[in-house]
Amino acid sequence: MEFSYTDRAQVLVEALPYIQDYSKKTIVIKYGGNAMLSEELRRAVISDIILLKLVGINVVVVHGGGPEIAETLEQSVKGTPSMDVVQMVLCGKVNKDLVSMLNRGGCEAVGLCGLDGGMLQATKLETNEEGLGAMGEISAVQPKVILDAIQAGCIPVIATVAQGADADVSYNVNADAAAAKIAIALKAEKLIVMTDVRGLLQDKSDDGTLLSQVRLPEVPLLVREGVITGGMLSKVECCVEAVRNGVKRTHILDGRIPHSILIEVLSDAGIGTMIL
């Protein structure tokens, strides 16, 4: 299907009010899932972030390690503490790869992790998940280093490792939870959580049952009905916490769709689930 010049102009006209609304405001994007695996999707995400930045929106990227964590742990030297490996992957390879791609795309990005400036502080979280290093639960966020990066005109790219508040250790923390806490601390306009499904589905086997909008009072019923279960439950809980603490809009977005961020932020056609 080919677009005429008029169609292309209409796309830009449709984006204009959204650009005006979000100009100089902050959007936090939790980047992960299949969008980290596919080179095509990775380039699409990077170009979306760059475009948002160039039209005057303050974008903050929060990421976990994705599949590279598991791969590196399997290949790691025997006897090396798993948390050291986690930090090496998160704060080294994954973070710096993202920063490099953004810089090559024409926007200045700066790689950060939760240890920088004591940004993320956490206490030990008991978990049965193996191979993820010492897991922590975020207890405080100090956003100064992020705000300094934004003020300098940079895109902060944050790896989710936290400083121990209860011991002289570093913790690996859940990237969804970190993104929500950071969005709250920054008083962000919007939090976008990228995942590998369309969003919340009334019927998990039917993409046509997408719930495009969910209000906070509806969440407990959806949990009781089994609509929100498994890994989606923790993502929704993060979105609920963000909205309750001042973030105006949160979105669970399908990272498998190229340019899903732009479609959600700068068009009338919301394609994920908005929780508000």
mmCIF file of C-alpha atoms in Angstrom:
data_model
loop_
_atom_site.group_PDB
_atom_site.id
_atom_site.type_symbol
_atom_site.label_atom_id
_atom_site.label_comp_id
_atom_site.label_asym_id
_atom_site.label_seq_id
_atom_site.Cartn_x
_atom_site.Cartn_y
_atom_site.Cartn_z
ATOM 1 C CA MET A 1 0.000 0.000 0.000
ATOM 2 C CA GLU A 2 1.453 3.345 -1.080
ATOM 3 C CA PHE A 3 0.804 6.604 0.746
ATOM 4 C CA SER A 4 0.135 9.799 -1.141
ATOM 5 C CA TYR A 5 1.794 13.074 -0.178
ATOM 6 C CA THR A 6 -1.533 14.080 1.382
ATOM 7 C CA ASP A 7 -1.567 10.921 3.514
ATOM 8 C CA ARG A 8 1.966 11.589 4.686
ATOM 9 C CA ALA A 9 1.114 15.190 5.499
ATOM 10 C CA GLN A 10 -1.911 14.022 7.476
ATOM 11 C CA VAL A 11 0.310 11.813 9.622
ATOM 12 C CA LEU A 12 2.410 14.842 10.539
ATOM 13 C CA VAL A 13 -0.662 16.979 11.201
ATOM 14 C CA GLU A 14 -2.074 14.280 13.481
ATOM 15 C CA ALA A 15 1.195 14.180 15.436
ATOM 16 C CA LEU A 16 1.346 17.956 15.974
ATOM 17 C CA PRO A 17 -0.970 18.275 19.009
ATOM 18 C CA TYR A 18 0.803 15.397 20.726
ATOM 19 C CA ILE A 19 4.192 16.997 20.085
ATOM 20 C CA GLN A 20 2.854 20.228 21.567
ATOM 21 C CA ASP A 21 1.395 18.426 24.599
ATOM 22 C CA TYR A 22 4.547 16.486 25.414
ATOM 23 C CA SER A 23 7.141 19.130 24.548
ATOM 24 C CA LYS A 24 9.637 19.531 27.436
ATOM 25 C CA LYS A 25 7.832 16.829 29.417
ATOM 26 C CA THR A 26 9.328 13.504 30.447
ATOM 27 C CA ILE A 27 8.462 10.049 29.141
ATOM 28 C CA VAL A 28 10.044 6.982 30.741
ATOM 29 C CA ILE A 29 10.378 3.942 28.476
ATOM 30 C CA LYS A 30 11.097 0.520 29.912
ATOM 31 C CA TYR A 31 12.832 -1.248 27.034
ATOM 32 C CA GLY A 32 12.925 -5.033 26.857
ATOM 33 C CA GLY A 33 11.438 -8.224 25.476
ATOM 34 C CA ASN A 34 11.532 -9.090 21.777
ATOM 35 C CA ALA A 35 12.375 -5.489 20.965
ATOM 36 C CA MET A 36 15.849 -6.273 22.368
ATOM 37 C CA LEU A 37 16.222 -9.500 20.380
ATOM 38 C CA SER A 38 15.450 -8.457 16.819
ATOM 39 C CA GLU A 39 17.861 -6.121 15.043
ATOM 40 C CA GLU A 40 14.971 -4.651 13.030
ATOM 41 C CA LEU A 41 12.918 -3.950 16.144
ATOM 42 C CA ARG A 42 15.945 -2.585 17.978
ATOM 43 C CA ARG A 43 16.565 -0.078 15.191
ATOM 44 C CA ALA A 44 12.875 0.885 15.202
ATOM 45 C CA VAL A 45 12.924 1.533 18.958
ATOM 46 C CA ILE A 46 16.100 3.588 18.702
ATOM 47 C CA SER A 47 14.678 5.704 15.859
ATOM 48 C CA ASP A 48 11.455 6.253 17.836
ATOM 49 C CA ILE A 49 13.416 7.462 20.858
ATOM 50 C CA ILE A 50 15.552 9.764 18.721
ATOM 51 C CA LEU A 51 12.512 11.287 17.022
ATOM 52 C CA LEU A 52 10.794 11.933 20.363
ATOM 53 C CA LYS A 53 13.938 13.618 21.629
ATOM 54 C CA LEU A 54 14.316 15.760 18.507
ATOM 55 C CA VAL A 55 10.753 17.105 18.825
ATOM 56 C CA GLY A 56 11.483 18.309 22.347
ATOM 57 C CA ILE A 57 10.401 15.423 24.586
ATOM 58 C CA ASN A 58 12.636 14.348 27.466
ATOM 59 C CA VAL A 59 13.061 10.591 27.048
ATOM 60 C CA VAL A 60 14.473 8.363 29.765
ATOM 61 C CA VAL A 61 15.256 4.740 28.845
ATOM 62 C CA VAL A 62 15.309 2.024 31.523
ATOM 63 C CA HIS A 63 16.413 -1.488 30.592
ATOM 64 C CA GLY A 64 17.120 -4.904 31.971
ATOM 65 C CA GLY A 65 19.476 -7.464 30.500
ATOM 66 C CA GLY A 66 17.098 -9.455 28.358
ATOM 67 C CA PRO A 67 18.313 -12.810 27.015
ATOM 68 C CA GLU A 68 21.938 -11.705 27.084
ATOM 69 C CA ILE A 69 22.004 -12.146 30.871
ATOM 70 C CA ALA A 70 21.184 -15.863 30.631
ATOM 71 C CA GLU A 71 23.564 -16.425 27.736
ATOM 72 C CA THR A 72 26.453 -14.719 29.504
ATOM 73 C CA LEU A 73 25.803 -16.531 32.777
ATOM 74 C CA GLU A 74 25.951 -19.863 30.944
ATOM 75 C CA GLN A 75 29.273 -18.912 29.378
ATOM 76 C CA SER A 76 30.756 -17.204 32.453
ATOM 77 C CA VAL A 77 33.925 -18.411 34.109
ATOM 78 C CA LYS A 78 33.247 -20.959 36.827
ATOM 79 C CA GLY A 79 33.535 -19.387 40.245
ATOM 80 C CA THR A 80 32.755 -15.845 39.100
ATOM 81 C CA PRO A 81 29.939 -14.465 41.334
ATOM 82 C CA SER A 82 26.736 -14.230 39.318
ATOM 83 C CA MET A 83 26.123 -10.621 40.423
ATOM 84 C CA ASP A 84 29.450 -9.608 38.911
ATOM 85 C CA VAL A 85 28.340 -11.168 35.628
ATOM 86 C CA VAL A 86 24.932 -9.491 35.803
ATOM 87 C CA GLN A 87 26.559 -6.091 36.298
ATOM 88 C CA MET A 88 29.016 -6.759 33.492
ATOM 89 C CA VAL A 89 26.170 -7.495 31.072
ATOM 90 C CA LEU A 90 23.705 -4.853 32.251
ATOM 91 C CA CYS A 91 26.034 -1.946 32.866
ATOM 92 C CA GLY A 92 28.560 -2.931 30.262
ATOM 93 C CA LYS A 93 27.426 -4.625 27.087
ATOM 94 C CA VAL A 94 23.664 -3.952 26.975
ATOM 95 C CA ASN A 95 23.834 -0.397 28.290
ATOM 96 C CA LYS A 96 26.744 0.702 26.151
ATOM 97 C CA ASP A 97 25.304 -0.904 23.012
ATOM 98 C CA LEU A 98 22.108 1.132 23.460
ATOM 99 C CA VAL A 99 24.040 4.322 24.157
ATOM 100 C CA SER A 100 26.188 3.753 21.080
ATOM 101 C CA MET A 101 23.157 3.228 18.835
ATOM 102 C CA LEU A 102 21.521 6.424 20.090
ATOM 103 C CA ASN A 103 24.724 8.408 19.629
ATOM 104 C CA ARG A 104 25.167 7.102 16.096
ATOM 105 C CA GLY A 105 21.581 8.126 15.396
ATOM 106 C CA GLY A 106 22.362 11.743 16.137
ATOM 107 C CA CYS A 107 21.269 12.170 19.765
ATOM 108 C CA GLU A 108 23.634 12.439 22.690
ATOM 109 C CA ALA A 109 22.959 9.638 25.163
ATOM 110 C CA VAL A 110 24.626 8.875 28.465
ATOM 111 C CA GLY A 111 24.834 5.439 30.053
ATOM 112 C CA LEU A 112 23.937 5.224 33.724
ATOM 113 C CA CYS A 113 23.223 2.521 36.245
ATOM 114 C CA GLY A 114 21.439 2.658 39.565
ATOM 115 C CA LEU A 115 24.754 2.924 41.389
ATOM 116 C CA ASP A 116 25.560 6.314 39.834
ATOM 117 C CA GLY A 117 24.907 9.075 42.337
ATOM 118 C CA GLY A 118 23.137 6.536 44.544
ATOM 119 C CA MET A 119 20.260 6.723 42.059
ATOM 120 C CA LEU A 120 18.622 3.398 42.972
ATOM 121 C CA GLN A 121 18.771 2.045 46.498
ATOM 122 C CA ALA A 122 17.399 -1.354 47.407
ATOM 123 C CA THR A 123 17.054 -3.951 50.133
ATOM 124 C CA LYS A 124 17.434 -7.689 49.729
ATOM 125 C CA LEU A 125 14.537 -9.500 48.096
ATOM 126 C CA GLU A 126 14.104 -13.198 48.780
ATOM 127 C CA THR A 127 13.555 -14.960 45.467
ATOM 128 C CA ASN A 128 13.649 -18.439 43.994
ATOM 129 C CA GLU A 129 15.009 -17.162 40.689
ATOM 130 C CA GLU A 130 18.516 -18.472 40.152
ATOM 131 C CA GLY A 131 21.281 -16.974 38.084
ATOM 132 C CA LEU A 132 20.139 -13.371 38.413
ATOM 133 C CA GLY A 133 22.553 -12.323 41.105
ATOM 134 C CA ALA A 134 21.417 -10.835 44.405
ATOM 135 C CA MET A 135 17.872 -9.573 43.837
ATOM 136 C CA GLY A 136 16.745 -6.384 45.517
ATOM 137 C CA GLU A 137 13.574 -4.376 46.041
ATOM 138 C CA ILE A 138 13.903 -0.653 45.417
ATOM 139 C CA SER A 139 13.551 1.384 48.600
ATOM 140 C CA ALA A 140 14.502 4.853 47.322
ATOM 141 C CA VAL A 141 15.291 6.784 44.150
ATOM 142 C CA GLN A 142 17.623 9.766 43.983
ATOM 143 C CA PRO A 143 16.919 11.293 40.550
ATOM 144 C CA LYS A 144 19.566 14.065 40.528
ATOM 145 C CA VAL A 145 21.964 12.311 38.144
ATOM 146 C CA ILE A 146 19.078 11.653 35.726
ATOM 147 C CA LEU A 147 17.882 15.247 35.905
ATOM 148 C CA ASP A 148 21.439 16.477 35.333
ATOM 149 C CA ALA A 149 21.659 14.350 32.170
ATOM 150 C CA ILE A 150 18.317 15.681 30.910
ATOM 151 C CA GLN A 151 19.376 19.243 31.676
ATOM 152 C CA ALA A 152 22.537 18.667 29.650
ATOM 153 C CA GLY A 153 20.416 17.656 26.661
ATOM 154 C CA CYS A 154 21.193 13.947 26.890
ATOM 155 C CA ILE A 155 19.046 10.833 26.813
ATOM 156 C CA PRO A 156 19.681 8.907 30.064
ATOM 157 C CA VAL A 157 19.931 5.151 29.477
ATOM 158 C CA ILE A 158 19.668 3.378 32.824
ATOM 159 C CA ALA A 159 20.740 -0.167 33.697
ATOM 160 C CA THR A 160 18.776 -1.610 36.593
ATOM 161 C CA VAL A 161 21.407 -2.333 39.210
ATOM 162 C CA ALA A 162 20.872 -0.806 42.668
ATOM 163 C CA GLN A 163 23.030 0.133 45.632
ATOM 164 C CA GLY A 164 22.336 -1.855 48.797
ATOM 165 C CA ALA A 165 20.586 0.184 51.484
ATOM 166 C CA ASP A 166 20.843 -2.684 53.970
ATOM 167 C CA ALA A 167 24.321 -4.000 53.167
ATOM 168 C CA ASP A 168 27.502 -3.125 51.291
ATOM 169 C CA VAL A 169 26.357 -4.933 48.144
ATOM 170 C CA SER A 170 24.817 -4.274 44.751
ATOM 171 C CA TYR A 171 21.450 -5.700 43.778
ATOM 172 C CA ASN A 172 19.835 -6.645 40.506
ATOM 173 C CA VAL A 173 16.326 -5.111 40.479
ATOM 174 C CA ASN A 174 13.263 -5.719 38.334
ATOM 175 C CA ALA A 175 13.366 -3.378 35.334
ATOM 176 C CA ASP A 176 9.587 -2.773 35.288
ATOM 177 C CA ALA A 177 9.615 -1.797 38.953
ATOM 178 C CA ALA A 178 12.683 0.402 38.435
ATOM 179 C CA ALA A 179 11.048 2.189 35.513
ATOM 180 C CA ALA A 180 7.913 2.874 37.572
ATOM 181 C CA LYS A 181 9.912 4.197 40.540
ATOM 182 C CA ILE A 182 12.026 6.388 38.263
ATOM 183 C CA ALA A 183 8.924 7.734 36.495
ATOM 184 C CA ILE A 184 7.450 8.673 39.871
ATOM 185 C CA ALA A 185 10.655 10.355 41.037
ATOM 186 C CA LEU A 186 10.888 12.359 37.797
ATOM 187 C CA LYS A 187 7.182 13.305 37.885
ATOM 188 C CA ALA A 188 6.982 11.889 34.376
ATOM 189 C CA GLU A 189 4.047 12.554 32.114
ATOM 190 C CA LYS A 190 4.014 8.997 30.801
ATOM 191 C CA LEU A 191 5.462 5.554 31.518
ATOM 192 C CA ILE A 192 5.690 3.017 28.684
ATOM 193 C CA VAL A 193 6.388 -0.626 29.532
ATOM 194 C CA MET A 194 7.375 -2.661 26.482
ATOM 195 C CA THR A 195 6.492 -6.336 26.467
ATOM 196 C CA ASP A 196 5.932 -9.280 24.102
ATOM 197 C CA VAL A 197 2.126 -9.294 23.937
ATOM 198 C CA ARG A 198 -0.491 -6.926 22.542
ATOM 199 C CA GLY A 199 -1.386 -5.671 26.015
ATOM 200 C CA LEU A 200 -4.119 -6.825 28.364
ATOM 201 C CA LEU A 201 -6.409 -9.285 26.603
ATOM 202 C CA GLN A 202 -9.859 -10.239 27.865
ATOM 203 C CA ASP A 203 -9.232 -13.590 26.166
ATOM 204 C CA LYS A 204 -5.515 -14.460 26.047
ATOM 205 C CA SER A 205 -6.001 -16.533 22.892
ATOM 206 C CA ASP A 206 -7.644 -13.693 20.961
ATOM 207 C CA ASP A 207 -5.725 -10.504 20.136
ATOM 208 C CA GLY A 208 -9.050 -8.979 19.140
ATOM 209 C CA THR A 209 -10.053 -8.762 22.813
ATOM 210 C CA LEU A 210 -7.411 -6.147 23.629
ATOM 211 C CA LEU A 211 -8.414 -3.844 26.467
ATOM 212 C CA SER A 212 -7.256 -0.487 25.139
ATOM 213 C CA GLN A 213 -7.940 1.356 28.392
ATOM 214 C CA VAL A 214 -8.146 0.227 32.012
ATOM 215 C CA ARG A 215 -8.855 2.483 34.970
ATOM 216 C CA LEU A 216 -7.395 1.765 38.396
ATOM 217 C CA PRO A 217 -10.701 0.723 40.035
ATOM 218 C CA GLU A 218 -11.118 -1.962 37.338
ATOM 219 C CA VAL A 219 -7.796 -3.704 38.073
ATOM 220 C CA PRO A 220 -8.849 -5.824 41.127
ATOM 221 C CA LEU A 221 -11.808 -7.303 39.205
ATOM 222 C CA LEU A 222 -9.589 -8.140 36.208
ATOM 223 C CA VAL A 223 -7.207 -9.924 38.586
ATOM 224 C CA ARG A 224 -10.057 -11.923 40.158
ATOM 225 C CA GLU A 225 -11.373 -12.854 36.711
ATOM 226 C CA GLY A 226 -7.945 -14.125 35.656
ATOM 227 C CA VAL A 227 -7.493 -11.515 32.936
ATOM 228 C CA ILE A 228 -4.364 -10.215 34.679
ATOM 229 C CA THR A 229 -2.118 -13.127 35.637
ATOM 230 C CA GLY A 230 1.478 -14.321 35.560
ATOM 231 C CA GLY A 231 4.147 -11.915 34.385
ATOM 232 C CA MET A 232 1.526 -9.390 33.315
ATOM 233 C CA LEU A 233 0.421 -8.999 36.952
ATOM 234 C CA SER A 234 3.734 -7.454 38.021
ATOM 235 C CA LYS A 235 3.720 -5.098 35.012
ATOM 236 C CA VAL A 236 0.211 -3.910 35.826
ATOM 237 C CA GLU A 237 1.147 -3.460 39.494
ATOM 238 C CA CYS A 238 4.042 -1.220 38.420
ATOM 239 C CA CYS A 239 1.719 0.841 36.223
ATOM 240 C CA VAL A 240 -0.835 1.137 39.034
ATOM 241 C CA GLU A 241 1.836 2.317 41.466
ATOM 242 C CA ALA A 242 3.050 4.911 38.961
ATOM 243 C CA VAL A 243 -0.445 6.320 38.358
ATOM 244 C CA ARG A 244 -1.234 6.403 42.077
ATOM 245 C CA ASN A 245 1.920 8.428 42.613
ATOM 246 C CA GLY A 246 1.416 11.106 39.992
ATOM 247 C CA VAL A 247 2.348 9.666 36.592
ATOM 248 C CA LYS A 248 -0.526 10.728 34.328
ATOM 249 C CA ARG A 249 -0.567 7.862 31.853
ATOM 250 C CA THR A 250 0.980 4.402 31.743
ATOM 251 C CA HIS A 251 1.019 2.045 28.770
ATOM 252 C CA ILE A 252 1.737 -1.644 28.286
ATOM 253 C CA LEU A 253 2.964 -1.806 24.718
ATOM 254 C CA ASP A 254 3.767 -4.603 22.276
ATOM 255 C CA GLY A 255 7.445 -4.285 21.472
ATOM 256 C CA ARG A 256 7.054 -6.737 18.570
ATOM 257 C CA ILE A 257 5.301 -4.041 16.523
ATOM 258 C CA PRO A 258 7.814 -1.787 14.733
ATOM 259 C CA HIS A 259 7.551 1.861 15.821
ATOM 260 C CA SER A 260 4.953 1.002 18.464
ATOM 261 C CA ILE A 261 6.280 3.851 20.633
ATOM 262 C CA LEU A 262 5.627 6.492 17.981
ATOM 263 C CA ILE A 263 2.209 5.054 17.189
ATOM 264 C CA GLU A 264 1.262 5.207 20.867
ATOM 265 C CA VAL A 265 2.711 8.612 21.695
ATOM 266 C CA LEU A 266 2.183 10.656 18.518
ATOM 267 C CA SER A 267 -1.003 9.321 16.934
ATOM 268 C CA ASP A 268 -4.687 8.831 17.649
ATOM 269 C CA ALA A 269 -4.318 5.064 17.212
ATOM 270 C CA GLY A 270 -3.316 3.757 20.624
ATOM 271 C CA ILE A 271 -2.211 0.156 20.111
ATOM 272 C CA GLY A 272 -1.509 -1.118 23.617
ATOM 273 C CA THR A 273 -3.288 -0.983 26.964
ATOM 274 C CA MET A 274 -3.387 2.371 28.747
ATOM 275 C CA ILE A 275 -3.748 2.212 32.533
ATOM 276 C CA LEU A 276 -4.886 5.455 34.150
#
